[in-house]
mmCIF file of C-alpha atoms in Angstrom:
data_model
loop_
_atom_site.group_PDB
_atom_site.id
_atom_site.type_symbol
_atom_site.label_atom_id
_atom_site.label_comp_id
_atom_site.label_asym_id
_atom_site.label_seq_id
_atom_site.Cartn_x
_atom_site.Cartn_y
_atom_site.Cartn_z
ATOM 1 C CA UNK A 1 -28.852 -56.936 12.032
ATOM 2 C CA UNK A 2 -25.820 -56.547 11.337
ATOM 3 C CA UNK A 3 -24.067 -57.596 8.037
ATOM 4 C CA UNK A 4 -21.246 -60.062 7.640
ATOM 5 C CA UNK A 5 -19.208 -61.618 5.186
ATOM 6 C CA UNK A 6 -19.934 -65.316 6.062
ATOM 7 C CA UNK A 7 -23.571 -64.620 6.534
ATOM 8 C CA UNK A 8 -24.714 -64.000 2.593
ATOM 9 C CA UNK A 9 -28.880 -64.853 3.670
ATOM 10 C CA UNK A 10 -29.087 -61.237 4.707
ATOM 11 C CA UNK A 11 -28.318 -57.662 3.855
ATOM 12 C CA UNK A 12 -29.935 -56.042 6.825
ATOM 13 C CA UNK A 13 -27.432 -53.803 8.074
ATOM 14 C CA UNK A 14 -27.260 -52.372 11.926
ATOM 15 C CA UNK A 15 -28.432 -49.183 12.595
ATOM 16 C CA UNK A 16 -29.885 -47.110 15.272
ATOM 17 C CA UNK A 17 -33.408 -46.899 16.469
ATOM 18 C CA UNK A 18 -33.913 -42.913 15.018
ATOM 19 C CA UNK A 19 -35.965 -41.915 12.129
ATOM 20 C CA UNK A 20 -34.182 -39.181 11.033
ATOM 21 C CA UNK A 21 -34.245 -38.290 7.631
ATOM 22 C CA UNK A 22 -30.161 -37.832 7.084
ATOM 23 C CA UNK A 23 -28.474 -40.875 7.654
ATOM 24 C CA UNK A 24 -24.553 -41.582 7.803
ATOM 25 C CA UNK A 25 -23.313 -44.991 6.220
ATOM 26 C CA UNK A 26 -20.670 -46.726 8.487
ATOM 27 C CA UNK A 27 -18.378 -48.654 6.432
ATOM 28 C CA UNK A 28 -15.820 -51.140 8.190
ATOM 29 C CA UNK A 29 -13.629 -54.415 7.380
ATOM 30 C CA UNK A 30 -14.960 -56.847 9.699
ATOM 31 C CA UNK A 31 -11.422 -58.415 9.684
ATOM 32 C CA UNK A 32 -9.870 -55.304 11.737
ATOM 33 C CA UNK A 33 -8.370 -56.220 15.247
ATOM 34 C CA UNK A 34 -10.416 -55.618 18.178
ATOM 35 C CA UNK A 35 -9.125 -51.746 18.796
ATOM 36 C CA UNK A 36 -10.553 -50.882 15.453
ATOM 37 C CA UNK A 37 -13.677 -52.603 16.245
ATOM 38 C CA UNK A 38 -13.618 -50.064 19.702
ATOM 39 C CA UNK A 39 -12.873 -47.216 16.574
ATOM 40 C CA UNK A 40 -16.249 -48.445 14.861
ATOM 41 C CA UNK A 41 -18.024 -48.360 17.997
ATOM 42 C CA UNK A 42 -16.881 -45.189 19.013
ATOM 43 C CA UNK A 43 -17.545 -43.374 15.358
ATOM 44 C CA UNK A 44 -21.628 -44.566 16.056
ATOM 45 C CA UNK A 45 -21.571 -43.241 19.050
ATOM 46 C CA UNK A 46 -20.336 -39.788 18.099
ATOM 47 C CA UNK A 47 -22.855 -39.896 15.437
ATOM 48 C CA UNK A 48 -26.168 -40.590 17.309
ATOM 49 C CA UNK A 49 -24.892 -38.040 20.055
ATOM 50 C CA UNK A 50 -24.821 -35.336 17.292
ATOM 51 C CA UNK A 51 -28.277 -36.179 16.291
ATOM 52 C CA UNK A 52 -28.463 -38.237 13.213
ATOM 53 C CA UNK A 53 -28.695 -41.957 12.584
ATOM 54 C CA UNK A 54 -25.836 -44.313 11.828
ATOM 55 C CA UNK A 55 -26.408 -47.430 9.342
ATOM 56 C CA UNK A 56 -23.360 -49.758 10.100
ATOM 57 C CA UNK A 57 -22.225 -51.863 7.367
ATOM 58 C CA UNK A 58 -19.346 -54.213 7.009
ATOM 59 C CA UNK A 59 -17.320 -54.664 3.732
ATOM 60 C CA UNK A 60 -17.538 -57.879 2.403
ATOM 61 C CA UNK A 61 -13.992 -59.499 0.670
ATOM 62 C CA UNK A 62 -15.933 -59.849 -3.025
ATOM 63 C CA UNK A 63 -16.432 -56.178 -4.459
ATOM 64 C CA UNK A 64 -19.752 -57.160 -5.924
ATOM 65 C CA UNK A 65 -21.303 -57.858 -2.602
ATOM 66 C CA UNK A 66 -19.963 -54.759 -1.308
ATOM 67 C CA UNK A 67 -21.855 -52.715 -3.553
ATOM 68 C CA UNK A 68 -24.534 -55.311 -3.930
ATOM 69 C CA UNK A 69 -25.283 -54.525 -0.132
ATOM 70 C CA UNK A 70 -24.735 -50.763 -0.234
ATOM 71 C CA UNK A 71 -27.032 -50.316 -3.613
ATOM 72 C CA UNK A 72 -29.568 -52.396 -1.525
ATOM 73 C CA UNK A 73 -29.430 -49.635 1.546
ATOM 74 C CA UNK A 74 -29.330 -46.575 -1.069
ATOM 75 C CA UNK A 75 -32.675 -48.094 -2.432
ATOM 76 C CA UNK A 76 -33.924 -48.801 1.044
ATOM 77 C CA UNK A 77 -33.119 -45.120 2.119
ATOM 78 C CA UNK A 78 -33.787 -43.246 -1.575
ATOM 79 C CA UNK A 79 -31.758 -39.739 -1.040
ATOM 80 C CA UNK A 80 -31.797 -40.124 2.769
ATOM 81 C CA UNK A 81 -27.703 -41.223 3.100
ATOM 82 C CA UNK A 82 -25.849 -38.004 2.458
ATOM 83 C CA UNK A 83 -22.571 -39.308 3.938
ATOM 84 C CA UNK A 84 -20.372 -42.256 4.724
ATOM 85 C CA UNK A 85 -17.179 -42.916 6.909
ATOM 86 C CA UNK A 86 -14.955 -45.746 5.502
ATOM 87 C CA UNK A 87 -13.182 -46.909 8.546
ATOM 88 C CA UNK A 88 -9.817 -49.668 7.565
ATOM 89 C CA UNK A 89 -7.525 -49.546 5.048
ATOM 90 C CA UNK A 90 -6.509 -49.337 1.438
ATOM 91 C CA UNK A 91 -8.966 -52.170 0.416
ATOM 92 C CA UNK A 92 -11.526 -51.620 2.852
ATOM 93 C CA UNK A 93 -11.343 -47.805 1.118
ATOM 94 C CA UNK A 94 -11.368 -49.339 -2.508
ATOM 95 C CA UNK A 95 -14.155 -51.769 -1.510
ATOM 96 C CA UNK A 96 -16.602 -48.304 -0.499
ATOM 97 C CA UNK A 97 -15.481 -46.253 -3.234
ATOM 98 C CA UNK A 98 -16.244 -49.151 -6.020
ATOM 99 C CA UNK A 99 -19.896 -49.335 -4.188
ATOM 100 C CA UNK A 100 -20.104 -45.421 -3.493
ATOM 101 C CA UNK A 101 -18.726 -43.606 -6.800
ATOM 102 C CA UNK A 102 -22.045 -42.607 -8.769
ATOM 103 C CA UNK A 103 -23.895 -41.586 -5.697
ATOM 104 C CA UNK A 104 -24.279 -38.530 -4.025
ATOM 105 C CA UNK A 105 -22.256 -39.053 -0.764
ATOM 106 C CA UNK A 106 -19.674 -37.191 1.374
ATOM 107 C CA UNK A 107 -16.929 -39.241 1.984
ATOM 108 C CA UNK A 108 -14.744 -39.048 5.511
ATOM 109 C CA UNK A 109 -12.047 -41.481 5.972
ATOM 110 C CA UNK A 110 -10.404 -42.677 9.117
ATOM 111 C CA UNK A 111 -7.460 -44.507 7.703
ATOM 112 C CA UNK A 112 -6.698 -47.481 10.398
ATOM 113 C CA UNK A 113 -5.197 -50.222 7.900
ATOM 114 C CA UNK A 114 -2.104 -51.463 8.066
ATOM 115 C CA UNK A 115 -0.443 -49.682 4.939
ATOM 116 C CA UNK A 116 -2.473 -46.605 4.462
ATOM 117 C CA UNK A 117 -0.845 -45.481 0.682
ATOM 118 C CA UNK A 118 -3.492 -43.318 -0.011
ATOM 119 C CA UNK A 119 -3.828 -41.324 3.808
ATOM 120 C CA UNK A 120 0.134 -40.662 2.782
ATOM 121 C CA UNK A 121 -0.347 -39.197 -0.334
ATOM 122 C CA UNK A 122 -3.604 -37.164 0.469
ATOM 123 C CA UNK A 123 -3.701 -36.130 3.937
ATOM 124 C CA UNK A 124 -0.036 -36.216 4.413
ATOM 125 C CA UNK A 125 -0.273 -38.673 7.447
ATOM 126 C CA UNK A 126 -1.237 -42.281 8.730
ATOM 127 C CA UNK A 127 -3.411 -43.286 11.630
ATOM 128 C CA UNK A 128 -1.128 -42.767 14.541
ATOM 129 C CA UNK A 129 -0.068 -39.258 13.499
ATOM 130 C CA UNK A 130 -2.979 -38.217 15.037
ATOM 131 C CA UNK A 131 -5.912 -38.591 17.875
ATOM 132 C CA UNK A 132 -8.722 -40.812 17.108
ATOM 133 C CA UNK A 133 -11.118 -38.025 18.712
ATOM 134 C CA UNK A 134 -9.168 -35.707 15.490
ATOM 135 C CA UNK A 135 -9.603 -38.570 13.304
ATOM 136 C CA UNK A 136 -12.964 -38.583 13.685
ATOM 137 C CA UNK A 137 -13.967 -34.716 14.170
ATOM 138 C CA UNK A 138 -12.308 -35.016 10.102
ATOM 139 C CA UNK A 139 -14.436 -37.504 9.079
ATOM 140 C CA UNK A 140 -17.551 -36.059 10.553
ATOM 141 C CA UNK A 141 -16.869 -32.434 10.009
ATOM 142 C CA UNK A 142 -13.525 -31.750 7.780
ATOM 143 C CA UNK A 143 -13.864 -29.979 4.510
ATOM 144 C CA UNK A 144 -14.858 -31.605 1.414
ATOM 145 C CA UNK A 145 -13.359 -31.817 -1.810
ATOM 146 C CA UNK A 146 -13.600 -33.350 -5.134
ATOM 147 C CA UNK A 147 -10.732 -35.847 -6.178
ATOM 148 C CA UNK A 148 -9.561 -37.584 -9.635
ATOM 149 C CA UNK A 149 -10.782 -41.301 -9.495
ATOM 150 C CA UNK A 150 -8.842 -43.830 -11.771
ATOM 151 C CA UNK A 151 -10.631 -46.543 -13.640
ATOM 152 C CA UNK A 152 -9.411 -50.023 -14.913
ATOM 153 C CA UNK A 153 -11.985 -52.339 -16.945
ATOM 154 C CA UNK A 154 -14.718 -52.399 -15.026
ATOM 155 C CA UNK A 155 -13.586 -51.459 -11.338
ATOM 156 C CA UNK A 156 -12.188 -47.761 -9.987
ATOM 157 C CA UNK A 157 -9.038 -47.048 -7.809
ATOM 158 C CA UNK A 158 -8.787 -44.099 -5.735
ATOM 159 C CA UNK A 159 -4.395 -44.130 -5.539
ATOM 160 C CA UNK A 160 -2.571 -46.822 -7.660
ATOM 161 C CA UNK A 161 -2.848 -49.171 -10.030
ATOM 162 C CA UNK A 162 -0.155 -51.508 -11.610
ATOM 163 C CA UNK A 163 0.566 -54.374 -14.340
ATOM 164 C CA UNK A 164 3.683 -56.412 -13.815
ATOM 165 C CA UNK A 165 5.602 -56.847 -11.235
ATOM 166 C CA UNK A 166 3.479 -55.367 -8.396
ATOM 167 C CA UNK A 167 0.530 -56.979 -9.426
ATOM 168 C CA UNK A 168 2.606 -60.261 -9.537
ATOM 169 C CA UNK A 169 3.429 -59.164 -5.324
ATOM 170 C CA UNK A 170 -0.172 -58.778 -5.096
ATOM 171 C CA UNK A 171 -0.996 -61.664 -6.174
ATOM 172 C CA UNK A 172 1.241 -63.303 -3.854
ATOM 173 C CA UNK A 173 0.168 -62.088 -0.584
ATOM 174 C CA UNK A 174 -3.255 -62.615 -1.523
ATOM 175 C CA UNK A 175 -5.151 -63.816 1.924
ATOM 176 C CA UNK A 176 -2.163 -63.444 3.747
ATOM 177 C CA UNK A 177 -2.795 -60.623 6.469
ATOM 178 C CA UNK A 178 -1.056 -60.212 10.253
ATOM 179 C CA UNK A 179 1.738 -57.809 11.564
ATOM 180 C CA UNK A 180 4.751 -56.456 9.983
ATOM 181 C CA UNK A 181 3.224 -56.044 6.296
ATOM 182 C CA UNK A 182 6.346 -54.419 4.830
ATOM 183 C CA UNK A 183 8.061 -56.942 6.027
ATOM 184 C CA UNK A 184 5.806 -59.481 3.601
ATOM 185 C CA UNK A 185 5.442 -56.604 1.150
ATOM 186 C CA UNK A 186 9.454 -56.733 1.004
ATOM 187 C CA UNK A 187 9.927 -60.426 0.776
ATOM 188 C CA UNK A 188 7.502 -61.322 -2.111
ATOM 189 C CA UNK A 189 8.826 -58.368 -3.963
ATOM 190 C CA UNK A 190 12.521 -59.884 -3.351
ATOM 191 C CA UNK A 191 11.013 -62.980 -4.804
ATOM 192 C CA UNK A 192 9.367 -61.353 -7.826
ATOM 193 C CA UNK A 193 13.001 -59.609 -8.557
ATOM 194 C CA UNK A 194 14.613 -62.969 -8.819
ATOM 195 C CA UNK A 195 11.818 -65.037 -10.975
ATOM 196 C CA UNK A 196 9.416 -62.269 -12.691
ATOM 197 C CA UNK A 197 10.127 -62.041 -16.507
ATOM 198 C CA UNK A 198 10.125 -59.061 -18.538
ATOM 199 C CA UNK A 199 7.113 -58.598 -20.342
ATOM 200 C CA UNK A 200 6.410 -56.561 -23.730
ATOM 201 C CA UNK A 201 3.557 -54.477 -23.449
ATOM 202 C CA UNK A 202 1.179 -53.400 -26.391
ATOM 203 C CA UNK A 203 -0.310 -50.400 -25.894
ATOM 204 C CA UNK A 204 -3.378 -48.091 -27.863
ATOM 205 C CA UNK A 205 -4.537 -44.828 -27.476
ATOM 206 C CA UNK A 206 -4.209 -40.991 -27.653
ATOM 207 C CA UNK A 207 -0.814 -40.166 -25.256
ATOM 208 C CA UNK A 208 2.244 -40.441 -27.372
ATOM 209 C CA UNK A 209 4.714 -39.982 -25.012
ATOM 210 C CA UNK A 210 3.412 -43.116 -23.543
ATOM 211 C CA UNK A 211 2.666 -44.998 -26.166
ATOM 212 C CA UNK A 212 6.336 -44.640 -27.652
ATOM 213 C CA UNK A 213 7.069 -46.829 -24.719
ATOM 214 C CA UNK A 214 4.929 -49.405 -26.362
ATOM 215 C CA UNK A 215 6.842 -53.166 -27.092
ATOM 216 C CA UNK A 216 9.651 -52.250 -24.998
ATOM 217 C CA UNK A 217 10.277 -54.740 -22.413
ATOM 218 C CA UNK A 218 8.936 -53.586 -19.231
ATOM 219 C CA UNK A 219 9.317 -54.373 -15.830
ATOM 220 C CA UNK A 220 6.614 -52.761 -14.272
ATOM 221 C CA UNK A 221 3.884 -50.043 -15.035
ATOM 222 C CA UNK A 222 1.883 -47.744 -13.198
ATOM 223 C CA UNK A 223 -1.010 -45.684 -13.239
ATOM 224 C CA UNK A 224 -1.330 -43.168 -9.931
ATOM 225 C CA UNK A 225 -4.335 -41.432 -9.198
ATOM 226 C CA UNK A 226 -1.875 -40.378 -5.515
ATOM 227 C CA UNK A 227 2.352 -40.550 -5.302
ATOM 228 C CA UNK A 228 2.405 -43.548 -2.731
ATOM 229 C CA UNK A 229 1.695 -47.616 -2.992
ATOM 230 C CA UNK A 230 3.456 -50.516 -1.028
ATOM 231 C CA UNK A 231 3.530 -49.771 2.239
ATOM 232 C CA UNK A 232 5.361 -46.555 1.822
ATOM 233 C CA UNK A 233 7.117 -46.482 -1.804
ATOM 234 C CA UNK A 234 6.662 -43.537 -3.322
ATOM 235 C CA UNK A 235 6.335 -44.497 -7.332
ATOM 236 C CA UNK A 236 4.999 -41.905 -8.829
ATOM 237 C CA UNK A 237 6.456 -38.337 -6.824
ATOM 238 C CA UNK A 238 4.056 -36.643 -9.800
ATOM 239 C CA UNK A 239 0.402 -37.742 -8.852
ATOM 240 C CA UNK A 240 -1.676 -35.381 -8.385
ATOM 241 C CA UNK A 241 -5.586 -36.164 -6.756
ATOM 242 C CA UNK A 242 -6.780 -33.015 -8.174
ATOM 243 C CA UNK A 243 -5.509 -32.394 -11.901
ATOM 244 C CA UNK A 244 -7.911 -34.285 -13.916
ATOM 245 C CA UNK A 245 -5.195 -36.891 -15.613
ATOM 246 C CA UNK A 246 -3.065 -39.907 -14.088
ATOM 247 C CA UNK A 247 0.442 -40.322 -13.894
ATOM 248 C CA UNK A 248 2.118 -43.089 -15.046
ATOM 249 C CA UNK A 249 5.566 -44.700 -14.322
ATOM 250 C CA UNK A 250 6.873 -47.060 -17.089
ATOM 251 C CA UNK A 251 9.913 -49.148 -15.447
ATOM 252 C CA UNK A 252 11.549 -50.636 -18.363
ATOM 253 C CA UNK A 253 13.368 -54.360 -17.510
ATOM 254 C CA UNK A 254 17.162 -54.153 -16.622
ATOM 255 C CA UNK A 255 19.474 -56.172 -15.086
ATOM 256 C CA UNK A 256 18.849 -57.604 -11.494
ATOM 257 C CA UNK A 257 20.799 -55.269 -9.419
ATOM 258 C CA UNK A 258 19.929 -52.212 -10.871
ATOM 259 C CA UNK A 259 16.516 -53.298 -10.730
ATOM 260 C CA UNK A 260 17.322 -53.840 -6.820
ATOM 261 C CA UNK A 261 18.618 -50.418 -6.383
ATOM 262 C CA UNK A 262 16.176 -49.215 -7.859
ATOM 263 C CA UNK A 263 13.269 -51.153 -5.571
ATOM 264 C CA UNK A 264 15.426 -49.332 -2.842
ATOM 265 C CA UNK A 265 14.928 -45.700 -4.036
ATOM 266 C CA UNK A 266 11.102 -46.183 -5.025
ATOM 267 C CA UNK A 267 10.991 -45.149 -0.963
ATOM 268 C CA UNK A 268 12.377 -41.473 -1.269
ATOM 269 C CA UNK A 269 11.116 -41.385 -5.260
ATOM 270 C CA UNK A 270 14.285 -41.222 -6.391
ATOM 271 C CA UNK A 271 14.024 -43.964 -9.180
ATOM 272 C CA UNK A 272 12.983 -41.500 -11.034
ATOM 273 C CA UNK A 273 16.519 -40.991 -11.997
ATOM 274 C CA UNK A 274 17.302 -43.704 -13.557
ATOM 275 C CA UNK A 275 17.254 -43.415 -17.869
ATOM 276 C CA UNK A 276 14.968 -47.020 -17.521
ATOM 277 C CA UNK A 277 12.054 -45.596 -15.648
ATOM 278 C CA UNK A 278 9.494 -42.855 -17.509
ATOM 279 C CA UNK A 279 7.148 -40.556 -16.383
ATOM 280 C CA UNK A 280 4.087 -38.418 -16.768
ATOM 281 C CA UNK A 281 0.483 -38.013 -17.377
ATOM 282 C CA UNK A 282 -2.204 -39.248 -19.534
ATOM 283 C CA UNK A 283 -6.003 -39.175 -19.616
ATOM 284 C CA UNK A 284 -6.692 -43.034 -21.128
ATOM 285 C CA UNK A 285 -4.366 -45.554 -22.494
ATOM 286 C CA UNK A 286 -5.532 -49.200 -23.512
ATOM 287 C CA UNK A 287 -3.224 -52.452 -22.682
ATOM 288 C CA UNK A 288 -3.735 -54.576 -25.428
ATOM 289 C CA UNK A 289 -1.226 -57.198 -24.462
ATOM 290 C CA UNK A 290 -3.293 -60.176 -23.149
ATOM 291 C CA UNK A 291 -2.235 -62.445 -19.639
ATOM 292 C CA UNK A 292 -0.754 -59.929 -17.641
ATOM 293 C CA UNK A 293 -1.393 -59.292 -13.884
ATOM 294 C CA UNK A 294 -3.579 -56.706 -12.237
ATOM 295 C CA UNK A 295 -3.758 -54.834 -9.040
ATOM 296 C CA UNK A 296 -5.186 -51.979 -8.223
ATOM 297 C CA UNK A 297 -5.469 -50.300 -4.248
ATOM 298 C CA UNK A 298 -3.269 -53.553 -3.475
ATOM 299 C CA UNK A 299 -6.109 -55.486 -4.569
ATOM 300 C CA UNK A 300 -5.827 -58.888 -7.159
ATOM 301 C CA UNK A 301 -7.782 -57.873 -10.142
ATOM 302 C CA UNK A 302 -7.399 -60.404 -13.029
ATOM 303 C CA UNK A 303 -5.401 -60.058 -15.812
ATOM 304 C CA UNK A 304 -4.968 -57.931 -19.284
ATOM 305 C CA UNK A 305 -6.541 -56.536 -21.438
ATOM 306 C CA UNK A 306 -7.178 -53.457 -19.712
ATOM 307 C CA UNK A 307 -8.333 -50.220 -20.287
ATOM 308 C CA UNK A 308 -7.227 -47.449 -17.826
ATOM 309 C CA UNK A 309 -8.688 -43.851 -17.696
ATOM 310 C CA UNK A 310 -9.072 -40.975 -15.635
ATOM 311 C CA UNK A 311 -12.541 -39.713 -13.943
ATOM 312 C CA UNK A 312 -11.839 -36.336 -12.975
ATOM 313 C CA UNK A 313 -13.357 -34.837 -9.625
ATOM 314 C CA UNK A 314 -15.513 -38.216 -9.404
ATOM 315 C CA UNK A 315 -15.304 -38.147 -6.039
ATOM 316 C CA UNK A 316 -16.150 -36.145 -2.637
ATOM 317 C CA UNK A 317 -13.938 -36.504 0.417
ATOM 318 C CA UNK A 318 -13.477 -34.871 3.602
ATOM 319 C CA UNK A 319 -10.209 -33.729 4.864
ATOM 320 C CA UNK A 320 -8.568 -31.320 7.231
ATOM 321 C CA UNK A 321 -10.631 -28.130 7.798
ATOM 322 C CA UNK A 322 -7.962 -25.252 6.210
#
């Protein structure tokens, strides 16, 4: 049986009638429009007709029954589910990392979201820039290599994380999916311009140049595990998946139109420039200022305190065969 969000009696997932002893976890947002339920469909079936057995499972909207229901198959198959293919987008991905990371599983992703940050910042491409039949042959077969994982509180991020303003658009277009999402990205963010207050941020830890930023009113604040978030804005040009430390941009507050202008250049990186935005890298910082919005992955997380560190090479992920 397959598993779905509005059915919480049962975590039986689907899977195939084979008894082989290496099984591949399908991971999918049940909310995806009917071509990406074709996608699923056709993933499976290039599975069984390579021999092994696929387990499908769909993503539920709460985190904790995401990993609630995966924990329950890695118990159900002890050491026997060696890989998984996340197929949706930025949340679905953040949803199977949270209930993957600690286990020993290969990781392909077929990136068929809408705003697919994280496919631009690691594979250099989004979902139409290439074949599914390619898509697929990389998640099945592509090389695999170890990536940074960020962590904030008590739940990991595999690209971006934010306090502030972002988190405040986040929070806004919460439940609100359909077509033209940087079109809605664009809009709340517009709105959060106009009304969202600068806030002062206390900050503790080891990373001086960051924490001489502390108490300075701040606009917005990131911590990138990858260069891209939004739909497309490229925040932090620096990120690196592979370097063992996060990047952080610091946007200190400023006056409405240069914060505008600046909005516009977070596309080609460029706000970089300006003297009110700061850069660089840092291994673990703690927000001590209490009340102030979280996202991370473009998903609502709460609000501060927060504490936000790196995990280097936490996880495996297939990409492009070199």
């Amino acid at each position: 049986m397959r598993v779905h969000p509005d059915e919480g009696n049962t975590l039986e997932p689907e899977r195939t009638n084979r008894s082989l002893s290496h099984r591949i976890l399908v991971l999918s947002n049940p909310q995806s429009r009917r071509y990406r339920a074709r996608l699923v469909d056709t993933v499976i079936a290039t599975i069984e007709a390579g021999g092994r057995e696929a387990i499908r499972l769909e993503t539920f909207a709460d985190v904790d029954r995401t990993v609630e229901a995966v924990e329950h198959l890695m118990q159900q198959y002890p050491s026997e589910i060696t890989d998984a293919v996340v197929i949706g987008g930025d949340g679905t991905l953040h949803l199977a990392v949270n209930a993957l990371v600690g286990h020993r599983v290969a990781i392909g992703y077929i990136p068929s979201g809408t705003g697919n940050d994280f496919s631009r910042g690691f594979f250099g491409k989004r979902y139409n820039d290439q074949s599914d039949a390619k898509w697929i042959a990389q998640a099945l077969h592509g090389e695999l290599v170890t990536i940074d994982l960020g962590q904030i509180n008590q739940r990991y991020f595999v690209n971006v994380a934010g306090i502030g303003f972002d988190a405040r658009v986040v929070q806004q277009l919460r439940g609100k999916k359909g077509w033209f999402p940087s079109v809605r990205y664009v809009g709340a963010a517009l709105r959060s311009l106009l009304f969202e207050k600068a806030n002062t941020i206390e900050l503790a830890g080891s990373s001086q140049k960051l924490l001489a930023l502390s108490r300075r009113p701040c606009f917005m604040l990131n911590f990138a595990n990858g260069p891209y978030f939004g739909n497309g804005m490229q925040i932090a040009p620096h990120a690196n998946f592979h370097d063992g430390s996060l990047a952080y941009c610091y946007i200190e507050n400023a006056g409405f139109w240069k914060k505008l202008l600046a909005f516009k250049r977070l596309y080609q990186g460029r706000h970089i420039d300006f003297r009110e935005v700061h850069c660089g890298q840092f291994h673990a910082v703690q927000v001590v200022t209490p009340g102030l919005p979280i996202e991370a992955d473009g998903e609502w997380l709460g609000e501060t305190p927060a504490f936000v560190r790196t995990l280097p090479a936490a996880l495996s992920i297939r990409r492009a065969s070199a």
